[in-house]
Short mmCIF file of C-alpha atoms in Angstrom, two decimals:
data_model
loop_
_atom_site.label_atom_id
_atom_site.label_comp_id
_atom_site.label_asym_id
_atom_site.label_seq_id
_atom_site.Cartn_x
_atom_site.Cartn_y
_atom_site.Cartn_z
CA MET A 21 -37.83 -0.87 1.09
CA GLU A 22 -34.56 -2.81 0.97
CA ASN A 23 -31.49 -1.29 2.59
CA LEU A 24 -28.75 -1.62 -0.05
CA TRP A 25 -25.85 -0.41 2.08
CA ASN A 26 -22.81 -2.70 1.84
CA ASP A 27 -19.72 -2.03 3.95
CA ASN A 28 -17.32 -3.39 1.32
CA ASP A 29 -18.86 -1.35 -1.49
CA ALA A 30 -18.82 1.77 0.67
CA ALA A 31 -15.13 1.23 1.48
CA ASP A 32 -14.35 0.80 -2.22
CA TYR A 33 -15.99 4.12 -3.10
CA ALA A 34 -14.20 5.89 -0.24
CA ASN A 35 -10.85 4.43 -1.31
CA ASP A 36 -11.40 5.33 -4.95
CA ALA A 37 -12.08 8.92 -3.94
CA LYS A 38 -8.96 9.03 -1.78
CA THR A 39 -6.85 7.62 -4.64
CA ALA A 40 -8.25 10.36 -6.92
CA GLY A 41 -7.21 13.02 -4.41
CA GLN A 42 -10.79 13.62 -3.26
CA PRO A 43 -12.31 13.48 0.24
CA GLU A 44 -13.42 10.01 1.24
CA ALA A 45 -16.76 11.57 2.22
CA LEU A 46 -17.30 12.52 -1.43
CA GLY A 47 -16.78 8.90 -2.43
CA LEU A 48 -19.38 7.83 0.13
CA ARG A 49 -21.72 10.54 -1.15
CA VAL A 50 -21.43 9.13 -4.66
CA TYR A 51 -22.07 5.63 -3.31
CA THR A 52 -25.24 6.40 -1.34
CA SER A 53 -26.53 8.67 -4.12
CA ARG A 54 -26.29 5.73 -6.50
CA ILE A 55 -28.01 3.21 -4.26
CA ILE A 56 -30.81 5.73 -3.75
CA GLY A 57 -31.02 6.51 -7.46
CA LYS A 58 -31.25 2.91 -8.57
CA VAL A 59 -34.56 2.41 -6.72
CA ALA A 60 -37.48 3.65 -8.82
CA ASP A 61 -39.72 3.90 -5.76
CA LEU A 62 -37.35 6.48 -4.25
CA VAL A 63 -36.53 8.72 -7.21
CA LEU A 64 -37.34 8.90 -10.91
CA HIS A 65 -35.57 10.93 -13.59
CA GLY A 66 -33.71 13.49 -11.56
CA GLY A 67 -36.42 13.68 -8.90
CA GLY A 68 -34.14 13.84 -5.87
CA ASN A 69 -30.91 15.40 -4.70
CA THR A 70 -28.07 14.74 -2.27
CA SER A 71 -25.15 16.63 -0.73
CA VAL A 72 -22.11 16.33 1.50
CA LYS A 73 -20.17 19.01 3.40
CA VAL A 74 -16.38 18.77 3.68
CA THR A 75 -13.42 20.98 4.55
CA ASP A 76 -10.84 21.78 1.86
CA ASN A 77 -7.07 21.83 2.35
CA ASP A 78 -7.19 25.46 3.46
CA GLY A 79 -9.77 24.79 6.14
CA ASN A 80 -12.69 26.28 4.23
CA ALA A 81 -16.13 24.67 4.46
CA ILE A 82 -17.52 23.58 1.11
CA MET A 83 -20.51 21.53 0.00
CA HIS A 84 -20.79 19.07 -2.86
CA VAL A 85 -24.41 19.01 -4.05
CA LYS A 86 -26.15 17.31 -6.95
CA GLY A 87 -25.78 19.26 -10.17
CA SER A 88 -28.36 19.89 -12.86
CA GLY A 89 -28.51 17.24 -15.56
CA TRP A 90 -27.09 14.40 -13.46
CA ASP A 91 -29.03 11.26 -12.53
CA LEU A 92 -28.44 9.89 -9.03
CA GLU A 93 -28.31 6.31 -10.30
CA THR A 94 -25.20 6.97 -12.41
CA ILE A 95 -23.77 10.05 -10.71
CA GLU A 96 -20.01 10.59 -10.45
CA SER A 97 -18.05 13.18 -8.51
CA PRO A 98 -18.32 15.86 -11.28
CA GLY A 99 -22.08 15.58 -10.84
CA LEU A 100 -21.69 16.91 -7.29
CA PRO A 101 -20.19 20.37 -7.88
CA ALA A 102 -18.47 22.04 -4.92
CA VAL A 103 -19.78 25.34 -3.55
CA LYS A 104 -18.30 27.62 -0.88
CA LEU A 105 -20.55 27.51 2.17
CA ALA A 106 -19.73 30.78 3.96
CA PRO A 107 -21.26 33.09 1.30
CA LEU A 108 -24.41 30.95 1.19
CA HIS A 109 -24.87 31.30 4.95
CA ALA A 110 -24.23 35.03 4.74
CA ALA A 111 -26.93 35.36 2.07
CA ARG A 112 -29.54 33.92 4.44
CA LYS A 113 -29.23 37.06 6.59
CA GLU A 114 -29.69 39.40 3.64
CA LYS A 115 -32.60 40.24 1.35
CA LYS A 116 -34.94 37.69 -0.21
CA LEU A 117 -33.47 36.40 -3.46
CA SER A 118 -35.30 35.83 -6.70
CA ASP A 119 -34.61 32.45 -8.26
CA PRO A 120 -32.25 33.94 -10.89
CA GLU A 121 -30.42 35.73 -8.05
CA MET A 122 -30.20 32.45 -6.15
CA VAL A 123 -28.72 30.71 -9.18
CA ALA A 124 -26.25 33.57 -9.60
CA LEU A 125 -25.24 33.27 -5.93
CA LEU A 126 -24.63 29.55 -6.29
CA ARG A 127 -22.73 29.89 -9.57
CA SER A 128 -20.54 32.69 -8.27
CA ASN A 129 -19.43 30.45 -5.41
CA LEU A 130 -18.66 27.32 -7.41
CA LEU A 131 -15.08 26.17 -7.04
CA ASP A 132 -15.17 25.16 -10.69
CA PRO A 133 -16.88 27.86 -12.81
CA SER A 134 -17.54 25.30 -15.56
CA ALA A 135 -19.46 22.97 -13.23
CA PRO A 136 -23.22 22.41 -13.71
CA ASN A 137 -25.74 24.49 -11.80
CA PRO A 138 -26.22 23.19 -8.25
CA SER A 139 -29.64 21.81 -7.32
CA VAL A 140 -32.39 24.40 -6.86
CA GLU A 141 -32.61 23.14 -3.26
CA ALA A 142 -28.87 23.61 -2.64
CA LEU A 143 -29.44 26.37 -0.08
CA LEU A 144 -31.58 24.08 2.06
CA HIS A 145 -28.83 21.46 1.91
CA ALA A 146 -26.36 24.16 2.94
CA TYR A 147 -28.42 25.41 5.89
CA LEU A 148 -29.11 21.98 7.42
CA PRO A 149 -26.25 21.46 9.93
CA PHE A 150 -25.37 17.91 8.88
CA ASP A 151 -22.59 16.57 6.69
CA PHE A 152 -24.94 14.40 4.63
CA VAL A 153 -28.40 15.35 3.34
CA ASP A 154 -30.70 13.19 1.17
CA HIS A 155 -33.93 14.16 -0.60
CA THR A 156 -36.33 11.77 -2.38
CA HIS A 157 -39.84 11.62 -3.84
CA SER A 158 -40.79 8.10 -2.80
CA THR A 159 -43.99 6.41 -3.92
CA ALA A 160 -45.18 5.53 -0.41
CA VAL A 161 -44.45 8.98 1.00
CA LEU A 162 -46.25 10.71 -1.88
CA ALA A 163 -49.35 8.58 -1.34
CA LEU A 164 -49.49 10.02 2.19
CA ALA A 165 -48.06 13.49 1.58
CA ASN A 166 -50.83 14.20 -0.96
CA GLN A 167 -53.57 14.12 1.66
CA ASP A 168 -55.41 16.99 3.33
CA LYS A 169 -54.55 15.41 6.69
CA SER A 170 -50.95 14.72 5.71
CA GLU A 171 -49.58 16.24 8.92
CA ASP A 172 -51.82 14.08 11.11
CA ILE A 173 -50.66 10.99 9.21
CA MET A 174 -47.03 12.00 9.62
CA ARG A 175 -47.48 12.45 13.38
CA GLU A 176 -49.19 9.07 13.68
CA ILE A 177 -46.31 7.31 11.94
CA TYR A 178 -43.24 9.21 13.11
CA GLY A 179 -44.16 11.22 16.17
CA ASP A 180 -41.63 14.04 16.48
CA ARG A 181 -38.85 12.30 14.52
CA LEU A 182 -39.91 14.33 11.46
CA ALA A 183 -40.88 17.99 11.14
CA PHE A 184 -43.81 18.95 8.90
CA LEU A 185 -43.58 21.61 6.18
CA PRO A 186 -46.71 22.72 4.28
CA TYR A 187 -46.21 23.03 0.54
CA VAL A 188 -43.70 25.70 -0.48
CA MET A 189 -42.49 26.39 -4.01
CA PRO A 190 -39.14 24.63 -4.66
CA GLY A 191 -36.14 26.93 -4.94
CA TYR A 192 -35.28 29.82 -2.66
CA ASP A 193 -38.60 29.89 -0.75
CA LEU A 194 -38.42 26.18 0.09
CA SER A 195 -34.79 26.47 1.16
CA ILE A 196 -35.54 29.25 3.62
CA ALA A 197 -38.76 27.67 4.92
CA GLY A 198 -37.08 24.29 5.38
CA ALA A 199 -34.11 25.81 7.18
CA ASP A 200 -36.38 27.84 9.47
CA LEU A 201 -38.41 24.71 10.21
CA PHE A 202 -35.31 22.80 11.27
CA ASP A 203 -34.24 25.69 13.48
CA ARG A 204 -37.56 25.34 15.32
CA PHE A 205 -37.21 21.55 15.64
CA PRO A 206 -33.46 20.91 15.84
CA THR A 207 -33.83 17.37 17.19
CA CYS A 208 -35.80 16.08 14.20
CA GLU A 209 -34.21 13.49 11.89
CA GLY A 210 -35.91 14.59 8.69
CA LEU A 211 -38.37 16.96 7.03
CA TRP A 212 -41.75 15.84 5.65
CA LEU A 213 -42.67 18.13 2.74
CA LYS A 214 -46.40 18.12 2.01
CA ASN A 215 -47.16 17.27 -1.64
CA HIS A 216 -43.45 16.99 -2.34
CA GLY A 217 -41.27 14.41 -0.59
CA LEU A 218 -38.86 13.71 2.25
CA PHE A 219 -35.50 15.03 3.48
CA THR A 220 -33.23 13.08 5.82
CA PHE A 221 -29.81 13.96 7.17
CA GLY A 222 -27.03 12.60 9.32
CA THR A 223 -23.43 12.97 10.42
CA THR A 224 -22.44 10.01 8.23
CA ALA A 225 -23.49 8.79 4.80
CA LYS A 226 -24.89 5.62 6.34
CA GLN A 227 -26.91 7.42 8.99
CA SER A 228 -28.65 9.71 6.49
CA TYR A 229 -29.25 6.83 4.07
CA ASP A 230 -30.52 4.48 6.80
CA ARG A 231 -32.96 7.12 7.98
CA MET A 232 -34.30 7.56 4.44
CA ILE A 233 -34.84 3.83 3.98
CA ASP A 234 -36.33 3.41 7.45
CA PHE A 235 -38.75 6.32 7.08
CA VAL A 236 -39.94 5.20 3.65
CA THR A 237 -40.36 1.67 5.00
CA ASP A 238 -42.45 3.08 7.85
CA ALA A 239 -44.71 4.75 5.28
CA GLU A 240 -45.04 1.47 3.39
CA ASN A 241 -45.82 -0.39 6.61
CA TYR A 242 -48.48 2.18 7.50
CA LEU A 243 -50.25 1.46 4.22
CA THR A 244 -49.89 -2.30 4.66
CA ALA A 245 -51.36 -2.15 8.18
CA LYS A 246 -54.45 -0.51 6.70
CA GLY A 247 -54.77 -3.25 4.11
CA ILE A 248 -53.71 -0.92 1.29
CA ALA A 249 -51.60 -2.50 -1.43
CA LEU A 250 -48.67 -0.58 -2.83
CA PRO A 251 -47.01 -2.89 -5.36
CA GLY A 252 -43.61 -2.02 -6.69
CA PRO A 253 -42.95 -1.31 -10.38
CA GLU A 254 -44.78 -3.93 -12.44
CA THR A 255 -44.19 -5.48 -15.84
CA SER A 256 -46.47 -4.33 -18.65
CA ASP A 257 -48.20 -7.43 -19.99
CA ARG A 258 -49.75 -6.39 -23.31
CA ASP A 259 -48.97 -4.34 -26.43
CA LEU A 260 -51.02 -1.44 -27.70
CA ASP A 261 -53.36 -2.30 -30.57
CA PRO A 262 -51.75 -1.03 -33.83
CA ALA A 263 -55.11 0.48 -34.81
CA ILE A 264 -55.00 2.71 -31.70
CA VAL A 265 -51.37 3.60 -32.43
CA ASP A 266 -52.35 4.69 -35.95
CA LYS A 267 -55.22 6.85 -34.70
CA LEU A 268 -53.08 8.48 -31.99
CA SER A 269 -50.26 9.08 -34.47
CA THR A 270 -52.63 10.76 -36.91
CA ALA A 271 -54.29 12.98 -34.32
CA LEU A 272 -51.16 13.88 -32.35
CA GLY A 273 -48.97 14.40 -35.41
CA ALA A 274 -51.17 17.07 -36.95
CA ASP A 275 -49.79 20.39 -38.16
CA GLY A 276 -48.74 22.63 -35.28
CA SER A 277 -48.07 19.71 -32.97
CA PRO A 278 -44.72 19.41 -31.18
CA PHE A 279 -44.78 15.85 -32.53
CA ALA A 280 -45.34 16.80 -36.18
CA ASP A 281 -41.73 15.96 -37.07
CA ALA A 282 -41.08 13.11 -34.63
CA MET A 283 -43.11 11.29 -32.01
CA ALA A 284 -42.42 8.31 -29.74
CA MET A 285 -44.96 6.41 -27.66
CA ASP A 286 -44.34 4.39 -24.51
CA PHE A 287 -47.30 2.11 -23.71
CA ARG A 288 -47.83 0.71 -20.21
CA SER A 289 -50.53 -1.67 -19.01
CA THR A 290 -49.98 -3.12 -15.54
CA PRO A 291 -52.48 -4.29 -12.91
CA SER A 292 -52.04 -1.00 -11.02
CA ILE A 293 -52.51 1.10 -14.15
CA ARG A 294 -55.64 -0.82 -15.14
CA LYS A 295 -57.05 -0.42 -11.63
CA TYR A 296 -56.44 3.32 -11.83
CA LEU A 297 -57.98 3.62 -15.29
CA SER A 298 -61.04 1.63 -14.21
CA ASN A 299 -61.84 4.09 -11.41
CA ASP A 300 -65.30 5.55 -11.97
CA ALA A 301 -63.95 8.95 -10.91
CA LEU A 302 -60.95 8.84 -13.27
CA GLU A 303 -61.93 11.99 -15.19
CA THR A 304 -61.98 13.92 -11.90
CA ILE A 305 -58.98 12.39 -10.17
CA ALA A 306 -56.63 12.51 -13.17
CA VAL A 307 -56.93 16.28 -13.60
CA ARG A 308 -56.23 17.24 -9.98
CA GLY A 309 -52.50 17.59 -10.62
CA THR A 310 -49.21 15.75 -10.44
CA ALA A 311 -47.99 13.56 -7.57
CA THR A 312 -44.97 15.79 -6.92
CA PRO A 313 -44.44 19.27 -8.35
CA ASP A 314 -41.51 18.62 -10.70
CA HIS A 315 -43.47 15.98 -12.64
CA VAL A 316 -45.42 18.79 -14.31
CA ILE A 317 -42.36 19.73 -16.37
CA ARG A 318 -42.40 16.25 -17.91
CA ILE A 319 -46.09 15.31 -18.19
CA LYS A 320 -48.08 18.57 -18.12
CA PRO A 321 -50.66 19.33 -15.38
CA PHE A 322 -53.17 16.76 -16.66
CA PRO A 323 -53.42 13.92 -19.22
CA LEU A 324 -55.52 13.35 -22.33
CA ILE A 325 -58.23 10.73 -21.61
CA ILE A 326 -59.84 8.59 -24.32
CA GLY A 327 -61.90 5.40 -24.48
CA ALA A 328 -60.42 2.09 -25.61
CA ASP A 329 -62.77 2.04 -28.62
CA ALA A 330 -62.33 5.72 -29.53
CA SER A 331 -62.47 6.54 -33.25
CA LEU A 332 -60.11 8.98 -34.90
CA ASP A 333 -62.85 11.61 -34.72
CA ASP A 334 -63.30 10.88 -31.02
CA ILE A 335 -59.57 11.28 -30.37
CA THR A 336 -59.39 14.46 -32.44
CA SER A 337 -62.32 15.92 -30.52
CA ALA A 338 -60.82 14.93 -27.16
CA LEU A 339 -57.54 16.50 -28.21
CA GLU A 340 -59.24 19.78 -29.13
CA ASP A 341 -60.97 19.76 -25.75
CA TYR A 342 -57.60 19.11 -24.09
CA LYS A 343 -55.95 22.06 -25.83
CA ALA A 344 -58.86 24.32 -24.92
CA ARG A 345 -58.60 23.18 -21.29
CA TYR A 346 -54.86 23.86 -21.28
CA ARG A 347 -55.30 27.33 -22.78
CA ALA A 348 -57.94 28.11 -20.16
CA TYR A 349 -55.54 26.87 -17.43
CA PHE A 350 -52.87 29.24 -18.76
CA GLU A 351 -55.26 32.20 -19.08
CA ARG A 352 -56.55 31.70 -15.51
CA ASN A 353 -53.11 31.68 -13.95
CA ALA A 354 -50.79 33.78 -16.11
CA PRO A 355 -52.34 37.13 -15.08
CA ASN A 356 -51.48 36.36 -11.44
CA ALA A 357 -47.82 35.68 -12.16
CA SER A 358 -45.16 38.15 -11.02
CA GLU A 359 -43.84 38.47 -14.57
CA GLU A 360 -45.13 38.00 -18.09
CA LYS A 361 -45.40 34.35 -19.14
CA VAL A 362 -45.16 32.79 -22.59
CA MET A 363 -47.52 29.86 -23.07
CA LEU A 364 -45.90 26.50 -23.67
CA ASP A 365 -47.43 24.16 -26.24
CA ALA A 366 -50.94 22.99 -25.35
CA TRP A 367 -50.42 19.34 -26.30
CA PRO A 368 -50.49 16.38 -23.88
CA ARG A 369 -47.53 14.28 -22.80
CA MET A 370 -49.63 11.41 -21.48
CA VAL A 371 -52.70 9.63 -22.82
CA LEU A 372 -54.91 7.55 -20.53
CA ILE A 373 -56.89 4.88 -22.39
CA LYS A 374 -59.75 3.86 -20.10
CA SER A 375 -59.47 0.35 -18.66
CA LEU A 376 -56.60 -0.42 -21.02
CA GLY A 377 -53.33 1.42 -20.35
CA LEU A 378 -51.43 4.67 -20.61
CA VAL A 379 -49.15 6.10 -23.27
CA GLY A 380 -46.19 8.36 -22.51
CA LEU A 381 -45.53 10.80 -25.36
CA GLY A 382 -42.28 12.43 -26.38
CA ALA A 383 -40.28 13.70 -29.31
CA ASN A 384 -37.95 10.71 -28.81
CA ASP A 385 -37.89 7.34 -27.06
CA LYS A 386 -36.22 8.73 -23.93
CA ALA A 387 -38.80 11.48 -23.40
CA ALA A 388 -41.66 9.04 -23.99
CA ARG A 389 -40.15 6.53 -21.55
CA ILE A 390 -39.80 9.20 -18.87
CA ALA A 391 -43.46 10.16 -19.30
CA GLY A 392 -44.41 6.48 -19.13
CA ASP A 393 -42.39 5.92 -15.96
CA LEU A 394 -43.98 8.92 -14.26
CA GLY A 395 -47.43 7.87 -15.39
CA GLU A 396 -46.94 4.37 -13.99
CA GLN A 397 -45.75 5.72 -10.64
CA THR A 398 -48.63 8.20 -10.57
CA ALA A 399 -51.14 5.37 -11.01
CA ARG A 400 -49.70 3.47 -8.04
CA ILE A 401 -49.58 6.61 -5.90
CA ILE A 402 -53.16 7.62 -6.67
CA ASN A 403 -54.53 4.10 -6.09
CA ALA A 404 -53.01 4.08 -2.60
CA ALA A 405 -53.85 7.72 -1.87
CA GLU A 406 -57.51 7.20 -2.74
CA ASP A 407 -57.63 4.14 -0.49
CA VAL A 408 -56.17 6.19 2.37
CA GLY A 409 -58.49 9.13 1.80
CA THR A 410 -58.40 11.54 -1.13
CA PHE A 411 -55.53 12.21 -3.52
CA GLN A 412 -55.03 15.97 -3.08
CA PRO A 413 -51.91 17.38 -4.76
CA ILE A 414 -50.90 21.05 -4.88
CA HIS A 415 -53.43 23.61 -6.05
CA GLU A 416 -53.60 24.59 -9.71
CA ALA A 417 -51.96 27.97 -9.15
CA ASP A 418 -48.97 26.33 -7.48
CA LEU A 419 -48.75 23.78 -10.28
CA PHE A 420 -48.76 26.60 -12.82
CA ASP A 421 -45.98 28.37 -10.94
CA MET A 422 -43.90 25.20 -11.15
CA GLU A 423 -44.57 24.59 -14.84
CA TYR A 424 -43.89 28.23 -15.68
CA TRP A 425 -40.94 28.71 -13.34
CA SER A 426 -38.95 31.81 -14.20
CA LEU A 427 -35.75 29.80 -14.65
CA GLU A 428 -37.41 27.87 -17.49
CA GLN A 429 -39.30 30.84 -18.88
CA ALA A 430 -36.11 32.86 -19.19
CA LYS A 431 -34.80 30.28 -21.62
CA LEU A 432 -38.05 30.26 -23.58
CA GLN A 433 -38.36 34.03 -23.87
CA LYS A 434 -34.70 34.32 -24.93
CA LYS A 435 -35.30 31.66 -27.56
#
């Protein structure tokens, strides 16, 4: 993991912020957010968040935290909306908040009411007593965090430099659990979130960033020392056979499909993907769940799997089996939810073609590319995780809770 910090670049960002009438710390926050966001093995497609705490001209403590819809790689200061800190700390002493109540709390304390919603983990950023906080879902960390003995591995690598948090649903519950964990281990330099990712923090932008890079590098070195390869993003070296494209288009574009009007495909075939797809246990491993919880929103809880020589009838049959599996997944978990759920479409967002490659699916090129990126990272994570031990992501019920999060369901039911 290369450390991209550059003193001259950092000074430029700080000076630009000062010239714009903003705190220099905000400029540095933009800078380190961008050098984190540009590394695919740290974050992909919004899968991370950052924050900085400053004092305004009236002496009030505020926090700039990543806003919804912004990508760390290209983030600018408006993508880090400012929130008053005092009311957020006061809320920690009051009743448990539902996620809509948490969003309302954050929105009501925005300095700019038109700003985007702060990150769902904004409260955890607020409660950690450091000016700078970074959160990533790195490939190396996820290969180790998705293990039954994840805590033992963390201790072996980091000792007491990190504190371990068992899986907790992102949002309010994670914010409180993470804050309570730090209160118990106030000398730690980061939080290791099982099945989820890594938090680091520091008094300066460089300290928090350096810790993130160092800790991810330690995870990479742990794998290397065990003889486990974790290649970086690789170049896809073949195109998908047009005959397979035609068969997938016909099957996936049928009436009732979310792709009936428009469909894009993103094909990937790299050495790591082909290794993953050649695993004799692929049909078991691939349906265990996603490498980090928020991936489920993009690629569903499991992929469609077909053979390289599958006929149209074979693909159609596999697709019907997929939809039946998805409906059964919904029917198993929806009754246990705290509120009524409306089933999302039962169509895949990723197709695994055994021994050949994977296809990300979307209504447009961007959505298909995102699915392809996540599928490629998942293949590399699972290859390494299976070499370490067993790839064991969050349980199905937790995955369902993430996919059917109330904040998303509210929009669906209103629609």
